[in-house]
JSON list of C-alpha atoms in Angstrom, two decimals:
[
{"chain": "A", "resi": 243, "resn": "SER", "atom": "CA", "xyz": [-29.36, 85.84, -12.43]},
{"chain": "A", "resi": 244, "resn": "SER", "atom": "CA", "xyz": [-27.61, 84.14, -15.88]},
{"chain": "A", "resi": 245, "resn": "GLU", "atom": "CA", "xyz": [-29.39, 81.13, -14.99]},
{"chain": "A", "resi": 246, "resn": "PHE", "atom": "CA", "xyz": [-33.21, 82.67, -14.33]},
{"chain": "A", "resi": 247, "resn": "ASN", "atom": "CA", "xyz": [-32.60, 85.22, -17.84]},
{"chain": "A", "resi": 248, "resn": "VAL", "atom": "CA", "xyz": [-31.97, 82.04, -20.68]},
{"chain": "A", "resi": 249, "resn": "MET", "atom": "CA", "xyz": [-34.83, 80.67, -18.46]},
{"chain": "A", "resi": 250, "resn": "THR", "atom": "CA", "xyz": [-37.48, 82.81, -19.03]},
{"chain": "A", "resi": 251, "resn": "LYS", "atom": "CA", "xyz": [-35.73, 83.70, -23.06]},
{"chain": "A", "resi": 252, "resn": "LEU", "atom": "CA", "xyz": [-36.16, 80.35, -23.75]},
{"chain": "A", "resi": 253, "resn": "LYS", "atom": "CA", "xyz": [-39.90, 80.39, -22.13]},
{"chain": "A", "resi": 254, "resn": "GLN", "atom": "CA", "xyz": [-40.07, 83.04, -24.05]},
{"chain": "A", "resi": 255, "resn": "VAL", "atom": "CA", "xyz": [-39.47, 81.84, -27.53]},
{"chain": "A", "resi": 256, "resn": "THR", "atom": "CA", "xyz": [-40.98, 78.14, -26.63]},
{"chain": "A", "resi": 257, "resn": "SER", "atom": "CA", "xyz": [-43.83, 76.43, -26.68]},
{"chain": "A", "resi": 258, "resn": "ILE", "atom": "CA", "xyz": [-42.00, 74.71, -23.29]},
{"chain": "A", "resi": 259, "resn": "ASP", "atom": "CA", "xyz": [-44.11, 75.00, -19.92]},
{"chain": "A", "resi": 260, "resn": "LEU", "atom": "CA", "xyz": [-40.68, 75.92, -17.84]},
{"chain": "A", "resi": 261, "resn": "THR", "atom": "CA", "xyz": [-40.78, 76.81, -14.13]},
{"chain": "A", "resi": 262, "resn": "VAL", "atom": "CA", "xyz": [-38.10, 79.80, -13.49]},
{"chain": "A", "resi": 263, "resn": "ASN", "atom": "CA", "xyz": [-35.88, 78.04, -11.28]},
{"chain": "A", "resi": 264, "resn": "ALA", "atom": "CA", "xyz": [-32.73, 77.35, -10.64]},
{"chain": "A", "resi": 265, "resn": "HIS", "atom": "CA", "xyz": [-31.40, 75.02, -8.02]},
{"chain": "A", "resi": 266, "resn": "ILE", "atom": "CA", "xyz": [-27.97, 74.31, -6.94]},
{"chain": "A", "resi": 267, "resn": "VAL", "atom": "CA", "xyz": [-27.03, 70.19, -6.49]},
{"chain": "A", "resi": 268, "resn": "GLU", "atom": "CA", "xyz": [-24.11, 68.01, -5.97]},
{"chain": "A", "resi": 269, "resn": "LEU", "atom": "CA", "xyz": [-22.81, 66.08, -8.49]},
{"chain": "A", "resi": 270, "resn": "ASP", "atom": "CA", "xyz": [-23.50, 63.76, -5.89]},
{"chain": "A", "resi": 271, "resn": "ASP", "atom": "CA", "xyz": [-26.76, 64.57, -5.04]},
{"chain": "A", "resi": 272, "resn": "PRO", "atom": "CA", "xyz": [-29.27, 61.82, -6.42]},
{"chain": "A", "resi": 273, "resn": "ARG", "atom": "CA", "xyz": [-31.49, 64.86, -6.43]},
{"chain": "A", "resi": 274, "resn": "LEU", "atom": "CA", "xyz": [-29.24, 65.41, -9.61]},
{"chain": "A", "resi": 275, "resn": "PHE", "atom": "CA", "xyz": [-31.27, 63.34, -11.30]},
{"chain": "A", "resi": 276, "resn": "GLU", "atom": "CA", "xyz": [-34.11, 64.83, -11.77]},
{"chain": "A", "resi": 277, "resn": "TYR", "atom": "CA", "xyz": [-32.62, 67.19, -14.02]},
{"chain": "A", "resi": 278, "resn": "THR", "atom": "CA", "xyz": [-31.48, 66.88, -17.64]},
{"chain": "A", "resi": 279, "resn": "PHE", "atom": "CA", "xyz": [-29.91, 69.92, -17.88]},
{"chain": "A", "resi": 280, "resn": "ALA", "atom": "CA", "xyz": [-26.59, 70.71, -15.61]},
{"chain": "A", "resi": 281, "resn": "TYR", "atom": "CA", "xyz": [-24.53, 73.46, -16.29]},
{"chain": "A", "resi": 282, "resn": "MET", "atom": "CA", "xyz": [-21.15, 74.37, -14.48]},
{"chain": "A", "resi": 283, "resn": "CYS", "atom": "CA", "xyz": [-19.29, 77.18, -14.74]},
{"chain": "A", "resi": 284, "resn": "GLU", "atom": "CA", "xyz": [-15.40, 78.94, -13.78]},
{"chain": "A", "resi": 285, "resn": "VAL", "atom": "CA", "xyz": [-13.56, 74.59, -13.37]},
{"chain": "A", "resi": 286, "resn": "GLN", "atom": "CA", "xyz": [-9.83, 75.87, -14.22]},
{"chain": "A", "resi": 287, "resn": "GLY", "atom": "CA", "xyz": [-10.01, 74.87, -10.24]},
{"chain": "A", "resi": 288, "resn": "CYS", "atom": "CA", "xyz": [-12.76, 72.22, -9.91]},
{"chain": "A", "resi": 289, "resn": "ILE", "atom": "CA", "xyz": [-11.58, 68.91, -8.17]},
{"chain": "A", "resi": 290, "resn": "LEU", "atom": "CA", "xyz": [-14.21, 66.27, -8.31]},
{"chain": "A", "resi": 291, "resn": "SER", "atom": "CA", "xyz": [-14.10, 63.48, -5.89]},
{"chain": "A", "resi": 292, "resn": "ASP", "atom": "CA", "xyz": [-14.65, 59.61, -6.25]},
{"chain": "A", "resi": 293, "resn": "GLU", "atom": "CA", "xyz": [-18.60, 60.37, -5.35]},
{"chain": "A", "resi": 294, "resn": "GLU", "atom": "CA", "xyz": [-18.92, 63.11, -7.83]},
{"chain": "A", "resi": 295, "resn": "ALA", "atom": "CA", "xyz": [-16.67, 61.76, -10.40]},
{"chain": "A", "resi": 296, "resn": "LYS", "atom": "CA", "xyz": [-19.34, 58.57, -10.35]},
{"chain": "A", "resi": 297, "resn": "GLY", "atom": "CA", "xyz": [-22.72, 60.43, -9.62]},
{"chain": "A", "resi": 298, "resn": "LEU", "atom": "CA", "xyz": [-21.47, 62.90, -12.84]},
{"chain": "A", "resi": 299, "resn": "ARG", "atom": "CA", "xyz": [-20.69, 59.43, -14.43]},
{"chain": "A", "resi": 300, "resn": "GLU", "atom": "CA", "xyz": [-24.14, 57.55, -13.71]},
{"chain": "A", "resi": 301, "resn": "TYR", "atom": "CA", "xyz": [-26.17, 60.88, -14.37]},
{"chain": "A", "resi": 302, "resn": "LEU", "atom": "CA", "xyz": [-24.86, 61.10, -18.34]},
{"chain": "A", "resi": 303, "resn": "LEU", "atom": "CA", "xyz": [-25.04, 57.79, -19.14]},
{"chain": "A", "resi": 304, "resn": "ARG", "atom": "CA", "xyz": [-28.31, 57.89, -18.03]},
{"chain": "A", "resi": 305, "resn": "GLY", "atom": "CA", "xyz": [-29.14, 60.99, -20.56]},
{"chain": "A", "resi": 306, "resn": "GLY", "atom": "CA", "xyz": [-28.11, 63.98, -18.39]},
{"chain": "A", "resi": 307, "resn": "PHE", "atom": "CA", "xyz": [-26.06, 66.51, -20.92]},
{"chain": "A", "resi": 308, "resn": "LEU", "atom": "CA", "xyz": [-23.58, 68.46, -18.85]},
{"chain": "A", "resi": 309, "resn": "MET", "atom": "CA", "xyz": [-22.76, 72.78, -19.99]},
{"chain": "A", "resi": 310, "resn": "VAL", "atom": "CA", "xyz": [-19.41, 73.37, -18.93]},
{"chain": "A", "resi": 311, "resn": "ASP", "atom": "CA", "xyz": [-18.60, 77.20, -19.15]},
{"chain": "A", "resi": 312, "resn": "ASP", "atom": "CA", "xyz": [-16.58, 80.29, -18.06]},
{"chain": "A", "resi": 313, "resn": "SER", "atom": "CA", "xyz": [-13.35, 78.41, -18.75]},
{"chain": "A", "resi": 314, "resn": "TRP", "atom": "CA", "xyz": [-9.88, 79.94, -19.51]},
{"chain": "A", "resi": 315, "resn": "SER", "atom": "CA", "xyz": [-5.75, 79.39, -20.46]},
{"chain": "A", "resi": 316, "resn": "SER", "atom": "CA", "xyz": [-5.29, 76.18, -22.22]},
{"chain": "A", "resi": 317, "resn": "TRP", "atom": "CA", "xyz": [-3.68, 75.28, -18.01]},
{"chain": "A", "resi": 318, "resn": "GLY", "atom": "CA", "xyz": [-7.50, 74.98, -17.46]},
{"chain": "A", "resi": 319, "resn": "LEU", "atom": "CA", "xyz": [-8.56, 73.22, -20.29]},
{"chain": "A", "resi": 320, "resn": "GLU", "atom": "CA", "xyz": [-6.26, 70.44, -19.20]},
{"chain": "A", "resi": 321, "resn": "HIS", "atom": "CA", "xyz": [-6.58, 70.94, -15.22]},
{"chain": "A", "resi": 322, "resn": "PHE", "atom": "CA", "xyz": [-10.61, 69.92, -16.63]},
{"chain": "A", "resi": 323, "resn": "THR", "atom": "CA", "xyz": [-9.85, 67.40, -18.97]},
{"chain": "A", "resi": 324, "resn": "ASP", "atom": "CA", "xyz": [-8.25, 65.13, -16.49]},
{"chain": "A", "resi": 325, "resn": "GLU", "atom": "CA", "xyz": [-10.77, 65.82, -14.20]},
{"chain": "A", "resi": 326, "resn": "LEU", "atom": "CA", "xyz": [-12.98, 65.03, -16.55]},
{"chain": "A", "resi": 327, "resn": "LYS", "atom": "CA", "xyz": [-11.20, 61.57, -16.70]},
{"chain": "A", "resi": 328, "resn": "LYS", "atom": "CA", "xyz": [-12.10, 60.77, -12.92]},
{"chain": "A", "resi": 329, "resn": "VAL", "atom": "CA", "xyz": [-15.25, 60.53, -14.43]},
{"chain": "A", "resi": 330, "resn": "PHE", "atom": "CA", "xyz": [-14.73, 58.85, -17.74]},
{"chain": "A", "resi": 331, "resn": "PRO", "atom": "CA", "xyz": [-11.21, 56.85, -18.44]},
{"chain": "A", "resi": 332, "resn": "ASP", "atom": "CA", "xyz": [-12.07, 55.55, -21.66]},
{"chain": "A", "resi": 333, "resn": "ARG", "atom": "CA", "xyz": [-13.13, 58.30, -22.78]},
{"chain": "A", "resi": 334, "resn": "VAL", "atom": "CA", "xyz": [-12.16, 61.80, -24.59]},
{"chain": "A", "resi": 335, "resn": "LEU", "atom": "CA", "xyz": [-12.54, 65.44, -24.78]},
{"chain": "A", "resi": 336, "resn": "GLU", "atom": "CA", "xyz": [-12.93, 66.31, -28.30]},
{"chain": "A", "resi": 337, "resn": "PRO", "atom": "CA", "xyz": [-13.19, 69.29, -30.55]},
{"chain": "A", "resi": 338, "resn": "ILE", "atom": "CA", "xyz": [-17.08, 69.71, -31.63]},
{"chain": "A", "resi": 339, "resn": "GLY", "atom": "CA", "xyz": [-17.78, 71.37, -34.69]},
{"chain": "A", "resi": 340, "resn": "THR", "atom": "CA", "xyz": [-20.38, 73.86, -35.73]},
{"chain": "A", "resi": 341, "resn": "ASP", "atom": "CA", "xyz": [-21.52, 71.14, -38.34]},
{"chain": "A", "resi": 342, "resn": "HIS", "atom": "CA", "xyz": [-23.01, 69.19, -34.25]},
{"chain": "A", "resi": 343, "resn": "PRO", "atom": "CA", "xyz": [-26.55, 68.70, -34.93]},
{"chain": "A", "resi": 344, "resn": "ILE", "atom": "CA", "xyz": [-26.01, 71.25, -31.33]},
{"chain": "A", "resi": 345, "resn": "PHE", "atom": "CA", "xyz": [-25.24, 74.62, -33.05]},
{"chain": "A", "resi": 346, "resn": "HIS", "atom": "CA", "xyz": [-28.83, 73.66, -35.00]},
{"chain": "A", "resi": 347, "resn": "SER", "atom": "CA", "xyz": [-31.03, 72.19, -32.74]},
{"chain": "A", "resi": 348, "resn": "PHE", "atom": "CA", "xyz": [-33.30, 75.46, -32.67]},
{"chain": "A", "resi": 349, "resn": "TYR", "atom": "CA", "xyz": [-31.31, 78.61, -34.24]},
{"chain": "A", "resi": 350, "resn": "THR", "atom": "CA", "xyz": [-28.46, 77.73, -37.24]},
{"chain": "A", "resi": 351, "resn": "ILE", "atom": "CA", "xyz": [-25.07, 78.97, -36.01]},
{"chain": "A", "resi": 352, "resn": "ASP", "atom": "CA", "xyz": [-22.32, 78.88, -37.90]},
{"chain": "A", "resi": 353, "resn": "ASN", "atom": "CA", "xyz": [-19.67, 80.28, -36.24]},
{"chain": "A", "resi": 354, "resn": "ILE", "atom": "CA", "xyz": [-19.41, 80.62, -32.24]},
{"chain": "A", "resi": 355, "resn": "PRO", "atom": "CA", "xyz": [-19.63, 83.95, -31.49]},
{"chain": "A", "resi": 356, "resn": "SER", "atom": "CA", "xyz": [-17.15, 85.07, -28.89]},
{"chain": "A", "resi": 357, "resn": "ILE", "atom": "CA", "xyz": [-19.18, 85.87, -25.88]},
{"chain": "A", "resi": 358, "resn": "GLN", "atom": "CA", "xyz": [-15.74, 87.27, -23.39]},
{"chain": "A", "resi": 359, "resn": "GLY", "atom": "CA", "xyz": [-16.47, 87.66, -19.35]},
{"chain": "A", "resi": 360, "resn": "ARG", "atom": "CA", "xyz": [-17.66, 91.42, -18.28]},
{"chain": "A", "resi": 361, "resn": "ARG", "atom": "CA", "xyz": [-14.96, 91.06, -15.44]},
{"chain": "A", "resi": 362, "resn": "TRP", "atom": "CA", "xyz": [-12.20, 89.73, -17.56]},
{"chain": "A", "resi": 363, "resn": "GLY", "atom": "CA", "xyz": [-12.34, 90.81, -20.65]},
{"chain": "A", "resi": 364, "resn": "ARG", "atom": "CA", "xyz": [-10.21, 88.75, -23.98]},
{"chain": "A", "resi": 365, "resn": "GLY", "atom": "CA", "xyz": [-9.67, 85.44, -23.98]},
{"chain": "A", "resi": 366, "resn": "ILE", "atom": "CA", "xyz": [-6.79, 83.68, -25.55]},
{"chain": "A", "resi": 367, "resn": "GLY", "atom": "CA", "xyz": [-7.88, 82.65, -29.01]},
{"chain": "A", "resi": 368, "resn": "PRO", "atom": "CA", "xyz": [-10.64, 82.15, -31.18]},
{"chain": "A", "resi": 369, "resn": "PRO", "atom": "CA", "xyz": [-13.47, 80.28, -28.69]},
{"chain": "A", "resi": 370, "resn": "GLN", "atom": "CA", "xyz": [-13.52, 76.35, -29.25]},
{"chain": "A", "resi": 371, "resn": "CYS", "atom": "CA", "xyz": [-16.38, 73.75, -28.19]},
{"chain": "A", "resi": 372, "resn": "TYR", "atom": "CA", "xyz": [-14.71, 70.22, -26.85]},
{"chain": "A", "resi": 373, "resn": "GLY", "atom": "CA", "xyz": [-17.38, 67.17, -26.03]},
{"chain": "A", "resi": 374, "resn": "ILE", "atom": "CA", "xyz": [-17.70, 63.44, -24.53]},
{"chain": "A", "resi": 375, "resn": "THR", "atom": "CA", "xyz": [-19.83, 62.07, -26.04]},
{"chain": "A", "resi": 376, "resn": "ASP", "atom": "CA", "xyz": [-22.15, 58.94, -25.78]},
{"chain": "A", "resi": 377, "resn": "ASP", "atom": "CA", "xyz": [-21.87, 55.28, -27.65]},
{"chain": "A", "resi": 378, "resn": "HIS", "atom": "CA", "xyz": [-24.38, 56.06, -29.33]},
{"chain": "A", "resi": 379, "resn": "GLY", "atom": "CA", "xyz": [-23.01, 59.30, -30.05]},
{"chain": "A", "resi": 380, "resn": "ARG", "atom": "CA", "xyz": [-25.26, 61.74, -27.95]},
{"chain": "A", "resi": 381, "resn": "LEU", "atom": "CA", "xyz": [-22.74, 64.97, -26.57]},
{"chain": "A", "resi": 382, "resn": "MET", "atom": "CA", "xyz": [-23.35, 64.28, -22.96]},
{"chain": "A", "resi": 383, "resn": "VAL", "atom": "CA", "xyz": [-20.42, 67.32, -21.82]},
{"chain": "A", "resi": 384, "resn": "LEU", "atom": "CA", "xyz": [-20.55, 70.34, -23.96]},
{"chain": "A", "resi": 385, "resn": "LEU", "atom": "CA", "xyz": [-17.43, 72.70, -23.10]},
{"chain": "A", "resi": 386, "resn": "ASN", "atom": "CA", "xyz": [-17.10, 76.21, -23.84]},
{"chain": "A", "resi": 387, "resn": "TRP", "atom": "CA", "xyz": [-13.86, 77.28, -24.06]},
{"chain": "A", "resi": 388, "resn": "ASP", "atom": "CA", "xyz": [-12.46, 80.63, -24.03]},
{"chain": "A", "resi": 389, "resn": "ASN", "atom": "CA", "xyz": [-15.99, 81.58, -23.69]},
{"chain": "A", "resi": 390, "resn": "ASP", "atom": "CA", "xyz": [-18.26, 82.84, -21.04]},
{"chain": "A", "resi": 391, "resn": "ILE", "atom": "CA", "xyz": [-22.25, 82.07, -22.26]},
{"chain": "A", "resi": 392, "resn": "GLY", "atom": "CA", "xyz": [-23.33, 82.48, -18.66]},
{"chain": "A", "resi": 393, "resn": "ASP", "atom": "CA", "xyz": [-21.88, 85.77, -18.74]},
{"chain": "A", "resi": 394, "resn": "GLY", "atom": "CA", "xyz": [-24.05, 86.81, -22.15]},
{"chain": "A", "resi": 395, "resn": "TRP", "atom": "CA", "xyz": [-26.82, 85.86, -20.70]},
{"chain": "A", "resi": 396, "resn": "GLU", "atom": "CA", "xyz": [-26.16, 87.72, -17.38]},
{"chain": "A", "resi": 397, "resn": "TRP", "atom": "CA", "xyz": [-25.02, 91.04, -19.11]},
{"chain": "A", "resi": 398, "resn": "ALA", "atom": "CA", "xyz": [-27.63, 90.72, -21.76]},
{"chain": "A", "resi": 399, "resn": "LYS", "atom": "CA", "xyz": [-29.10, 94.04, -21.33]},
{"chain": "A", "resi": 400, "resn": "ILE", "atom": "CA", "xyz": [-26.19, 95.96, -21.39]},
{"chain": "A", "resi": 401, "resn": "ASP", "atom": "CA", "xyz": [-24.77, 94.28, -24.60]},
{"chain": "A", "resi": 402, "resn": "ARG", "atom": "CA", "xyz": [-27.45, 92.71, -26.65]},
{"chain": "A", "resi": 403, "resn": "TYR", "atom": "CA", "xyz": [-24.84, 91.47, -29.28]},
{"chain": "A", "resi": 404, "resn": "ALA", "atom": "CA", "xyz": [-23.50, 89.47, -26.85]},
{"chain": "A", "resi": 405, "resn": "GLY", "atom": "CA", "xyz": [-27.49, 87.96, -25.25]},
{"chain": "A", "resi": 406, "resn": "LEU", "atom": "CA", "xyz": [-28.60, 87.77, -28.57]},
{"chain": "A", "resi": 407, "resn": "ASN", "atom": "CA", "xyz": [-25.86, 85.31, -28.72]},
{"chain": "A", "resi": 408, "resn": "ALA", "atom": "CA", "xyz": [-26.09, 83.49, -25.42]},
{"chain": "A", "resi": 409, "resn": "TYR", "atom": "CA", "xyz": [-29.11, 82.93, -26.14]},
{"chain": "A", "resi": 410, "resn": "LYS", "atom": "CA", "xyz": [-29.16, 81.30, -28.69]},
{"chain": "A", "resi": 411, "resn": "LEU", "atom": "CA", "xyz": [-26.47, 78.97, -27.97]},
{"chain": "A", "resi": 412, "resn": "GLY", "atom": "CA", "xyz": [-27.75, 78.29, -24.97]},
{"chain": "A", "resi": 413, "resn": "ILE", "atom": "CA", "xyz": [-31.43, 77.26, -25.87]},
{"chain": "A", "resi": 414, "resn": "ASN", "atom": "CA", "xyz": [-29.40, 75.12, -28.37]},
{"chain": "A", "resi": 415, "resn": "TYR", "atom": "CA", "xyz": [-27.45, 73.12, -26.24]},
{"chain": "A", "resi": 416, "resn": "VAL", "atom": "CA", "xyz": [-31.23, 72.65, -23.63]},
{"chain": "A", "resi": 417, "resn": "LEU", "atom": "CA", "xyz": [-33.21, 71.72, -27.16]},
{"chain": "A", "resi": 418, "resn": "TYR", "atom": "CA", "xyz": [-30.55, 69.32, -27.55]},
{"chain": "A", "resi": 419, "resn": "SER", "atom": "CA", "xyz": [-30.41, 68.16, -24.63]},
{"chain": "A", "resi": 420, "resn": "LEU", "atom": "CA", "xyz": [-33.64, 67.82, -24.20]},
{"chain": "A", "resi": 421, "resn": "SER", "atom": "CA", "xyz": [-34.18, 65.67, -27.94]},
{"chain": "A", "resi": 422, "resn": "HIS", "atom": "CA", "xyz": [-30.93, 63.28, -27.37]}
]
C-alpha cells in the first residue's frame, strides 16, 4: 500500500497525470525500461545475479532512477555496497547532503527526517542518504540508510508527522527522477 499512497499524494499535489498502480519487475526483465523510477527495499540480504546486475546497470545508464529504502545497520550498508559493485565496479556509493538538488526539486528539505520502521523501531544513528551518479552528475541510485520512507507512506494516516515527511521525500525523489 505504500507505493499506492505516495502515488496518490503525488497526483494530488502536482499536475502529473499518472495511473496509480505499482508493478513488481525483476531487475533483468526488459519491462524495467518502461519505468523511470524503481524502488527496492530491505536490501540487506539482496544478492544480485550477473543478469540482474547487467540489467540494472543498463537501466540506470539509460536514464532510470533507483530508490533503495528500509536499509539498516552498518553491515547491511556494507553488504549492499558490495552488491552495487557488481552493477558499477568503477563507481562508489557516496554520502548525499541536503544541498543536493534532489532535496529541492519540489519541497525544500534542509534536514533528512528520521522515519523509523513500524515493526522494528529506532535505527542506530541519524538517517543518511547515499548515492551513485553517472558521468554527468545525475543521481542514478539513492539509498536511504537508517530510514524507512516506505513505512512513512504506508502508515501516513496513523503517524501524520512521519507520513508528511515521507511524502515530501518521495515526491522530491520522483520529480528529480523525471527531470534529470
